[in-house]
Amino acid sequence: MLPTALIPDGISVVVADAQEASLTLSNGRTKRILALKDSEKKKLLNVDIGKWNLTLESWVPGPDETKSTSAKKMLHLGTRTTLQPWSQIPVVQNASGVGTYTANFQLRIPSKDTITVLQFGPVLNTMRAWINGTQLPAIDIFDPQIDISSFLVSGFNLIRIELHLPCSTR
């Protein structure tokens, strides 16, 4: 994994070195990428998390439509190669509720100068995440990445991510 530089307007850029650079956007604007500081030049660790298991807890109308009751429905959706948005999974593209993604990955003992950043990609609603049972600090959905270095152990690690999709999106 290469260092990630953040520039104004919420753009993340993966850079091949720590030098200053510039980036010309498709609209013709040029953005300056500052050189990494010495403290930011720590080695990044590339971890292949592999497949994700997805379970969806959805609230659906109860069996008696004449009453205003609902029922919880658990959908076990199997494995995914990525944290795939529900809109791309036909069986649940109109569902609301809480999606729980889990995955295991193995890690050798990282050196003290290693930084491991978990990058989530686009996030449209709220989310929470855990590493090895410890809840991570709040994740900014406008910059959905977080340093997880201090939560990892040598050997097998478990990651759990909950994505919340409100009922109003049905």
Coordinates of N, CA and C in Angstrom, one line a residue:
M1 N 0.9 -1.2 0.0 CA 0.0 0.0 0.0 C 0.9 1.2 0.0
L2 N 0.5 2.2 -0.8 CA 1.3 3.4 -0.9 C 0.7 4.5 0.0
P3 N 1.5 5.5 0.4 CA 1.0 6.6 1.2 C -0.1 7.3 0.6
T4 N -1.1 7.7 1.4 CA -2.2 8.5 0.9 C -2.1 9.9 1.3
A5 N -2.2 10.8 0.4 CA -2.2 12.2 0.7 C -3.6 12.8 0.5
L6 N -4.0 13.6 1.5 CA -5.3 14.3 1.4 C -5.1 15.7 1.0
I7 N -5.9 16.1 0.0 CA -5.8 17.5 -0.5 C -7.2 18.1 -0.3
P8 N -7.3 19.4 -0.4 CA -8.6 20.1 -0.2 C -9.7 19.5 -1.0
D9 N -10.9 19.7 -0.7 CA -12.1 19.2 -1.4 C -12.4 17.7 -1.2
G10 N -11.7 17.1 -0.1 CA -12.0 15.7 0.2 C -11.5 14.7 -0.8
I11 N -10.4 15.1 -1.5 CA -9.9 14.2 -2.5 C -8.7 13.4 -1.8
S12 N -8.7 12.1 -2.0 CA -7.6 11.3 -1.5 C -6.7 10.9 -2.7
V13 N -5.4 11.0 -2.6 CA -4.5 10.6 -3.7 C -3.5 9.6 -3.2
V14 N -3.3 8.5 -3.9 CA -2.3 7.6 -3.5 C -1.0 8.0 -4.2
V15 N 0.0 8.2 -3.5 CA 1.3 8.7 -4.1 C 2.4 7.6 -4.0
A16 N 3.3 7.7 -5.0 CA 4.3 6.7 -5.0 C 5.6 7.0 -4.2
D17 N 5.7 8.3 -3.8 CA 6.8 8.7 -3.0 C 6.4 9.8 -2.1
A18 N 7.3 10.3 -1.3 CA 7.0 11.4 -0.3 C 7.2 12.8 -0.8
Q19 N 7.5 12.9 -2.1 CA 7.8 14.2 -2.7 C 6.5 15.1 -2.9
E20 N 6.7 16.4 -3.0 CA 5.6 17.3 -3.4 C 5.2 17.0 -4.9
A21 N 4.0 17.1 -5.2 CA 3.5 16.9 -6.5 C 2.3 17.7 -6.8
S22 N 1.7 17.6 -8.0 CA 0.5 18.3 -8.3 C -0.4 17.4 -9.1
L23 N -1.7 17.7 -9.0 CA -2.7 16.8 -9.7 C -3.6 17.7 -10.5
T24 N -3.8 17.4 -11.7 CA -4.7 18.2 -12.6 C -6.0 17.4 -12.7
L25 N -7.1 18.0 -12.2 CA -8.4 17.3 -12.2 C -9.1 17.4 -13.6
S26 N -10.1 16.6 -13.8 CA -10.8 16.6 -15.1 C -11.4 17.9 -15.5
N27 N -11.7 18.8 -14.4 CA -12.3 20.1 -14.7 C -11.2 21.1 -15.0
G28 N -9.9 20.7 -15.1 CA -8.8 21.6 -15.4 C -8.2 22.2 -14.2
R29 N -8.8 22.1 -13.0 CA -8.2 22.7 -11.8 C -7.0 21.9 -11.4
T30 N -5.9 22.5 -10.9 CA -4.8 21.8 -10.4 C -4.7 21.9 -8.9
K31 N -4.4 20.8 -8.3 CA -4.3 20.7 -6.8 C -2.9 20.3 -6.4
R32 N -2.4 21.0 -5.4 CA -1.0 20.7 -4.9 C -1.0 19.7 -3.8
I33 N -0.2 18.7 -4.0 CA 0.0 17.6 -3.0 C 1.3 17.9 -2.2
L34 N 1.2 18.2 -1.0 CA 2.3 18.5 -0.2 C 3.2 17.3 0.1
A35 N 4.5 17.5 0.2 CA 5.4 16.4 0.5 C 5.1 15.9 1.9
L36 N 5.2 14.6 2.1 CA 5.0 14.0 3.4 C 6.0 14.4 4.4
K37 N 5.6 14.7 5.6 CA 6.5 15.0 6.7 C 7.2 13.7 7.2
D38 N 8.4 13.9 7.8 CA 9.1 12.7 8.3 C 8.2 11.8 9.1
S39 N 7.4 12.4 10.0 CA 6.6 11.6 10.9 C 5.5 10.9 10.1
E40 N 5.2 11.3 8.9 CA 4.2 10.7 8.0 C 4.8 9.6 7.1
K41 N 6.1 9.5 7.1 CA 6.7 8.6 6.1 C 6.9 7.2 6.7
K42 N 6.1 6.9 7.8 CA 6.2 5.5 8.3 C 5.7 4.6 7.3
K43 N 6.2 3.4 7.3 CA 5.9 2.3 6.4 C 4.4 2.0 6.5
L44 N 3.7 1.9 5.4 CA 2.3 1.4 5.4 C 2.3 -0.1 5.2
L45 N 1.4 -0.7 5.8 CA 1.2 -2.2 5.7 C 0.1 -2.5 4.8
N46 N 0.3 -3.3 3.8 CA -0.8 -3.7 2.9 C -1.3 -5.1 3.4
V47 N -2.6 -5.1 3.8 CA -3.2 -6.3 4.3 C -4.4 -6.7 3.4
D48 N -4.3 -7.9 2.9 CA -5.5 -8.4 2.1 C -6.5 -9.0 3.0
I49 N -7.6 -8.3 3.2 CA -8.6 -8.8 4.1 C -9.3 -10.0 3.5
G50 N -9.5 -10.1 2.2 CA -10.1 -11.3 1.7 C -11.6 -11.1 1.6
K51 N -12.4 -12.2 1.8 CA -13.8 -12.2 1.7 C -14.5 -11.7 2.9
W52 N -15.7 -11.1 2.7 CA -16.5 -10.5 3.8 C -17.8 -11.4 3.9
N53 N -18.2 -11.7 5.1 CA -19.5 -12.3 5.3 C -20.5 -11.2 5.6
L54 N -21.7 -11.2 5.0 CA -22.7 -10.2 5.2 C -24.0 -10.8 5.7
T55 N -24.4 -10.1 6.8 CA -25.7 -10.5 7.4 C -26.5 -9.2 7.5
L56 N -27.8 -9.2 7.1 CA -28.6 -8.0 7.2 C -29.8 -8.2 8.2
E57 N -29.9 -7.3 9.1 CA -31.0 -7.3 10.0 C -32.0 -6.2 9.5
S58 N -33.1 -6.7 9.1 CA -34.1 -5.7 8.5 C -35.4 -5.8 9.2
W59 N -36.1 -4.7 9.3 CA -37.4 -4.7 9.9 C -38.4 -4.6 8.8
V60 N -39.3 -5.6 8.8 CA -40.3 -5.7 7.8 C -41.7 -5.7 8.4
P61 N -42.8 -5.5 7.6 CA -44.1 -5.5 8.2 C -44.4 -6.8 8.9
G62 N -45.2 -6.7 10.0 CA -45.5 -7.9 10.7 C -46.5 -8.8 9.9
P63 N -46.9 -10.0 10.4 CA -47.7 -10.9 9.7 C -49.2 -10.4 9.5
D64 N -49.6 -9.5 10.4 CA -51.0 -8.9 10.3 C -50.9 -7.5 9.8
E65 N -51.2 -7.3 8.6 CA -51.0 -5.9 8.0 C -52.0 -4.9 8.5
T66 N -53.0 -5.4 9.3 CA -54.0 -4.5 9.8 C -53.5 -3.9 11.1
K67 N -52.4 -4.4 11.7 CA -51.8 -3.8 12.9 C -50.5 -3.2 12.5
S68 N -50.1 -2.2 13.3 CA -48.9 -1.5 13.0 C -47.7 -2.1 13.8
T69 N -47.5 -3.4 13.5 CA -46.3 -4.1 14.1 C -45.3 -4.4 13.0
S70 N -44.1 -4.7 13.4 CA -43.1 -5.1 12.5 C -42.4 -6.3 13.1
A71 N -41.6 -6.9 12.2 CA -40.9 -8.1 12.6 C -39.4 -8.0 12.1
K72 N -38.5 -8.5 12.9 CA -37.1 -8.5 12.5 C -36.9 -9.7 11.6
K73 N -36.2 -9.4 10.5 CA -35.8 -10.5 9.6 C -34.3 -10.5 9.4
M74 N -33.7 -11.6 9.6 CA -32.3 -11.8 9.5 C -32.0 -12.5 8.1
L75 N -31.2 -11.8 7.3 CA -30.8 -12.3 6.0 C -29.3 -12.6 6.0
H76 N -29.0 -13.9 5.8 CA -27.6 -14.2 5.7 C -27.2 -14.3 4.2
L77 N -26.4 -13.3 3.8 CA -26.2 -13.1 2.4 C -24.9 -13.6 1.9
G78 N -24.2 -14.4 2.7 CA -23.0 -15.1 2.2 C -21.8 -14.2 2.2
T79 N -20.8 -14.6 1.3 CA -19.6 -13.8 1.3 C -19.5 -12.9 0.1
R80 N -18.8 -11.8 0.3 CA -18.6 -10.8 -0.7 C -17.1 -10.5 -0.8
T81 N -16.6 -10.2 -2.0 CA -15.1 -9.9 -2.1 C -14.8 -8.4 -1.7
T82 N -15.9 -7.6 -1.6 CA -15.7 -6.2 -1.2 C -16.8 -5.8 -0.3
L83 N -16.7 -4.6 0.3 CA -17.8 -4.0 1.1 C -18.8 -3.4 0.1
Q84 N -19.6 -4.3 -0.4 CA -20.5 -3.9 -1.5 C -21.7 -3.2 -1.0
P85 N -22.1 -2.1 -1.7 CA -23.3 -1.4 -1.3 C -24.5 -2.2 -1.5
W86 N -25.5 -2.1 -0.7 CA -26.8 -2.9 -0.8 C -27.4 -2.7 -2.1
S87 N -27.3 -1.5 -2.7 CA -27.9 -1.2 -4.0 C -27.4 -2.0 -5.1
Q88 N -26.2 -2.7 -4.9 CA -25.6 -3.6 -5.9 C -25.9 -5.1 -5.6
I89 N -26.7 -5.3 -4.5 CA -27.1 -6.7 -4.2 C -28.6 -6.8 -4.5
P90 N -29.0 -7.4 -5.6 CA -30.4 -7.4 -6.0 C -31.4 -7.8 -4.9
V91 N -31.1 -8.9 -4.1 CA -32.1 -9.4 -3.2 C -32.4 -8.4 -2.0
V92 N -31.5 -7.4 -1.8 CA -31.7 -6.5 -0.7 C -31.5 -5.0 -1.1
Q93 N -31.6 -4.7 -2.4 CA -31.3 -3.4 -2.8 C -32.3 -2.3 -2.3
N94 N -33.5 -2.8 -1.9 CA -34.4 -1.8 -1.3 C -34.6 -2.0 0.2
A95 N -33.8 -2.7 0.8 CA -33.9 -3.0 2.2 C -33.4 -1.9 3.1
S96 N -33.8 -1.8 4.3 CA -33.3 -0.9 5.3 C -32.9 -1.7 6.5
G97 N -32.1 -1.2 7.4 CA -31.7 -1.9 8.6 C -30.2 -1.8 8.9
V98 N -29.7 -2.9 9.4 CA -28.3 -2.9 9.8 C -27.6 -4.0 9.1
G99 N -26.6 -3.7 8.3 CA -25.8 -4.7 7.6 C -24.5 -5.0 8.4
T100 N -24.2 -6.2 8.7 CA -23.0 -6.5 9.5 C -22.0 -7.3 8.6
Y101 N -20.9 -6.7 8.3 CA -19.9 -7.4 7.5 C -18.8 -7.9 8.5
T102 N -18.3 -9.1 8.3 CA -17.3 -9.6 9.1 C -16.2 -10.3 8.2
A103 N -15.0 -10.2 8.7 CA -13.9 -10.9 7.9 C -12.8 -11.2 8.9
N104 N -12.0 -12.2 8.6 CA -10.8 -12.6 9.3 C -9.6 -12.4 8.4
F105 N -8.5 -11.9 9.0 CA -7.3 -11.8 8.2 C -6.1 -12.1 9.1
Q106 N -5.1 -12.6 8.5 CA -3.9 -13.0 9.3 C -2.8 -11.9 9.1
L107 N -2.1 -11.6 10.1 CA -1.1 -10.6 10.1 C 0.2 -11.0 10.8
R108 N 1.3 -10.8 10.2 CA 2.5 -11.0 10.9 C 2.8 -9.9 11.9
I109 N 3.7 -10.0 12.8 CA 4.0 -8.9 13.7 C 4.5 -7.7 13.0
P110 N 3.7 -6.6 13.0 CA 4.2 -5.4 12.3 C 5.2 -4.7 13.1
S111 N 6.1 -4.0 12.5 CA 7.1 -3.2 13.2 C 6.5 -2.0 13.8
K112 N 7.2 -1.4 14.7 CA 6.6 -0.2 15.4 C 6.4 1.0 14.5
D113 N 7.1 1.0 13.4 CA 7.0 2.2 12.5 C 6.0 1.9 11.4
T114 N 5.1 0.9 11.5 CA 4.1 0.5 10.6 C 2.8 1.2 10.9
I115 N 2.1 1.7 9.9 CA 0.8 2.3 10.1 C -0.1 1.4 9.2
T116 N -1.2 1.0 9.8 CA -2.2 0.3 9.0 C -3.5 1.1 9.0
V117 N -3.9 1.6 7.8 CA -5.1 2.4 7.6 C -6.1 1.6 6.9
L118 N -7.3 1.5 7.5 CA -8.4 0.8 6.9 C -9.2 1.9 6.1
Q119 N -9.3 1.7 4.8 CA -10.1 2.6 3.9 C -11.4 1.9 3.5
F120 N -12.5 2.6 3.8 CA -13.8 2.0 3.5 C -14.4 2.3 2.2
G121 N -13.9 3.3 1.5 CA -14.5 3.7 0.2 C -15.7 4.6 0.5
P122 N -16.6 4.9 -0.4 CA -17.7 5.7 -0.2 C -18.7 5.2 0.8
V123 N -19.1 6.0 1.8 CA -20.0 5.7 2.8 C -21.2 6.7 2.8
L124 N -22.4 6.2 2.6 CA -23.5 7.1 2.5 C -24.3 7.4 3.8
N125 N -24.2 6.5 4.7 CA -24.9 6.6 6.0 C -24.0 6.3 7.1
T126 N -24.5 6.1 8.3 CA -23.7 5.9 9.5 C -23.1 4.5 9.5
M127 N -21.9 4.3 10.2 CA -21.3 3.1 10.3 C -20.5 3.0 11.6
R128 N -20.2 1.8 12.0 CA -19.4 1.5 13.2 C -18.5 0.3 12.8
A129 N -17.3 0.3 13.5 CA -16.4 -0.8 13.1 C -15.7 -1.3 14.4
W130 N -15.3 -2.6 14.4 CA -14.6 -3.2 15.5 C -13.4 -4.0 14.9
I131 N -12.3 -4.0 15.7 CA -11.2 -4.9 15.4 C -11.0 -5.7 16.6
N132 N -11.0 -7.0 16.5 CA -10.8 -8.0 17.6 C -11.7 -7.6 18.8
G133 N -12.9 -7.3 18.5 CA -13.9 -7.0 19.6 C -13.8 -5.6 20.2
T134 N -12.9 -4.8 19.8 CA -12.8 -3.4 20.3 C -13.3 -2.5 19.3
Q135 N -14.3 -1.7 19.8 CA -14.9 -0.7 18.8 C -14.0 0.4 18.5
L136 N -13.9 0.7 17.2 CA -13.0 1.8 16.8 C -13.6 3.1 17.1
P137 N -12.8 4.2 17.1 CA -13.3 5.6 17.3 C -14.3 5.9 16.1
A138 N -15.1 6.9 16.2 CA -16.0 7.3 15.2 C -15.3 7.5 13.9
I139 N -16.0 7.1 12.8 CA -15.4 7.2 11.5 C -16.1 8.3 10.7
D140 N -15.4 9.2 10.2 CA -15.9 10.3 9.4 C -16.3 9.8 8.0
I141 N -17.6 9.9 7.7 CA -18.1 9.4 6.5 C -17.7 10.2 5.3
F142 N -17.2 11.4 5.5 CA -16.6 12.2 4.4 C -15.2 11.9 4.1
D143 N -14.5 11.2 5.0 CA -13.1 10.7 4.9 C -13.1 9.4 5.5
P144 N -13.7 8.4 4.9 CA -13.9 7.1 5.6 C -12.7 6.2 5.6
Q145 N -11.7 6.6 6.5 CA -10.5 5.8 6.7 C -10.1 6.0 8.2
I146 N -9.4 5.0 8.7 CA -9.0 5.1 10.1 C -7.8 4.3 10.3
D147 N -6.9 4.8 11.2 CA -5.6 4.1 11.5 C -6.0 3.0 12.5
I148 N -5.8 1.8 12.2 CA -6.1 0.7 13.1 C -4.9 0.0 13.6
S149 N -3.7 0.6 13.5 CA -2.5 0.0 13.9 C -2.5 -0.5 15.3
S150 N -3.0 0.2 16.3 CA -3.0 -0.1 17.7 C -4.0 -1.2 18.0
F151 N -4.9 -1.6 17.1 CA -5.9 -2.6 17.4 C -5.6 -4.0 16.9
L152 N -4.5 -4.1 16.1 CA -4.1 -5.3 15.5 C -3.2 -6.2 16.4
V153 N -3.3 -7.5 16.2 CA -2.5 -8.4 16.9 C -1.7 -9.3 15.9
S154 N -0.7 -9.9 16.3 CA 0.0 -10.9 15.4 C -0.8 -12.1 15.3
G155 N -1.0 -12.7 14.1 CA -1.9 -13.8 13.9 C -3.2 -13.4 13.3
F156 N -4.3 -14.1 13.7 CA -5.6 -13.8 13.2 C -6.2 -12.6 13.8
N157 N -6.9 -11.8 13.0 CA -7.6 -10.6 13.4 C -9.0 -10.7 12.9
L158 N -10.0 -10.2 13.6 CA -11.4 -10.2 13.2 C -11.8 -8.7 13.1
I159 N -12.4 -8.4 11.9 CA -12.9 -7.1 11.7 C -14.5 -7.2 11.5
R160 N -15.2 -6.3 12.1 CA -16.7 -6.3 12.0 C -17.1 -4.9 11.7
I161 N -17.9 -4.7 10.7 CA -18.4 -3.4 10.3 C -19.9 -3.4 10.2
E162 N -20.5 -2.4 10.9 CA -22.0 -2.3 10.8 C -22.3 -1.0 10.0
L163 N -23.1 -1.2 8.9 CA -23.6 -0.1 8.1 C -25.1 0.0 8.4
H164 N -25.5 1.2 8.6 CA -26.9 1.5 9.0 C -27.6 2.2 7.8
L165 N -28.7 1.7 7.4 CA -29.5 2.3 6.3 C -30.9 2.6 6.8
P166 N -31.2 3.9 7.0 CA -32.5 4.2 7.6 C -33.7 3.8 6.7
C167 N -34.9 3.6 7.4 CA -36.1 3.2 6.7 C -36.6 4.1 5.7
S168 N -36.3 5.4 5.8 CA -36.8 6.4 4.8 C -36.2 6.2 3.4
T169 N -35.2 5.3 3.3 CA -34.7 5.1 1.9 C -35.4 4.0 1.2
R170 N -36.3 3.4 1.8 CA -37.1 2.3 1.1 C -37.9 2.8 -0.1

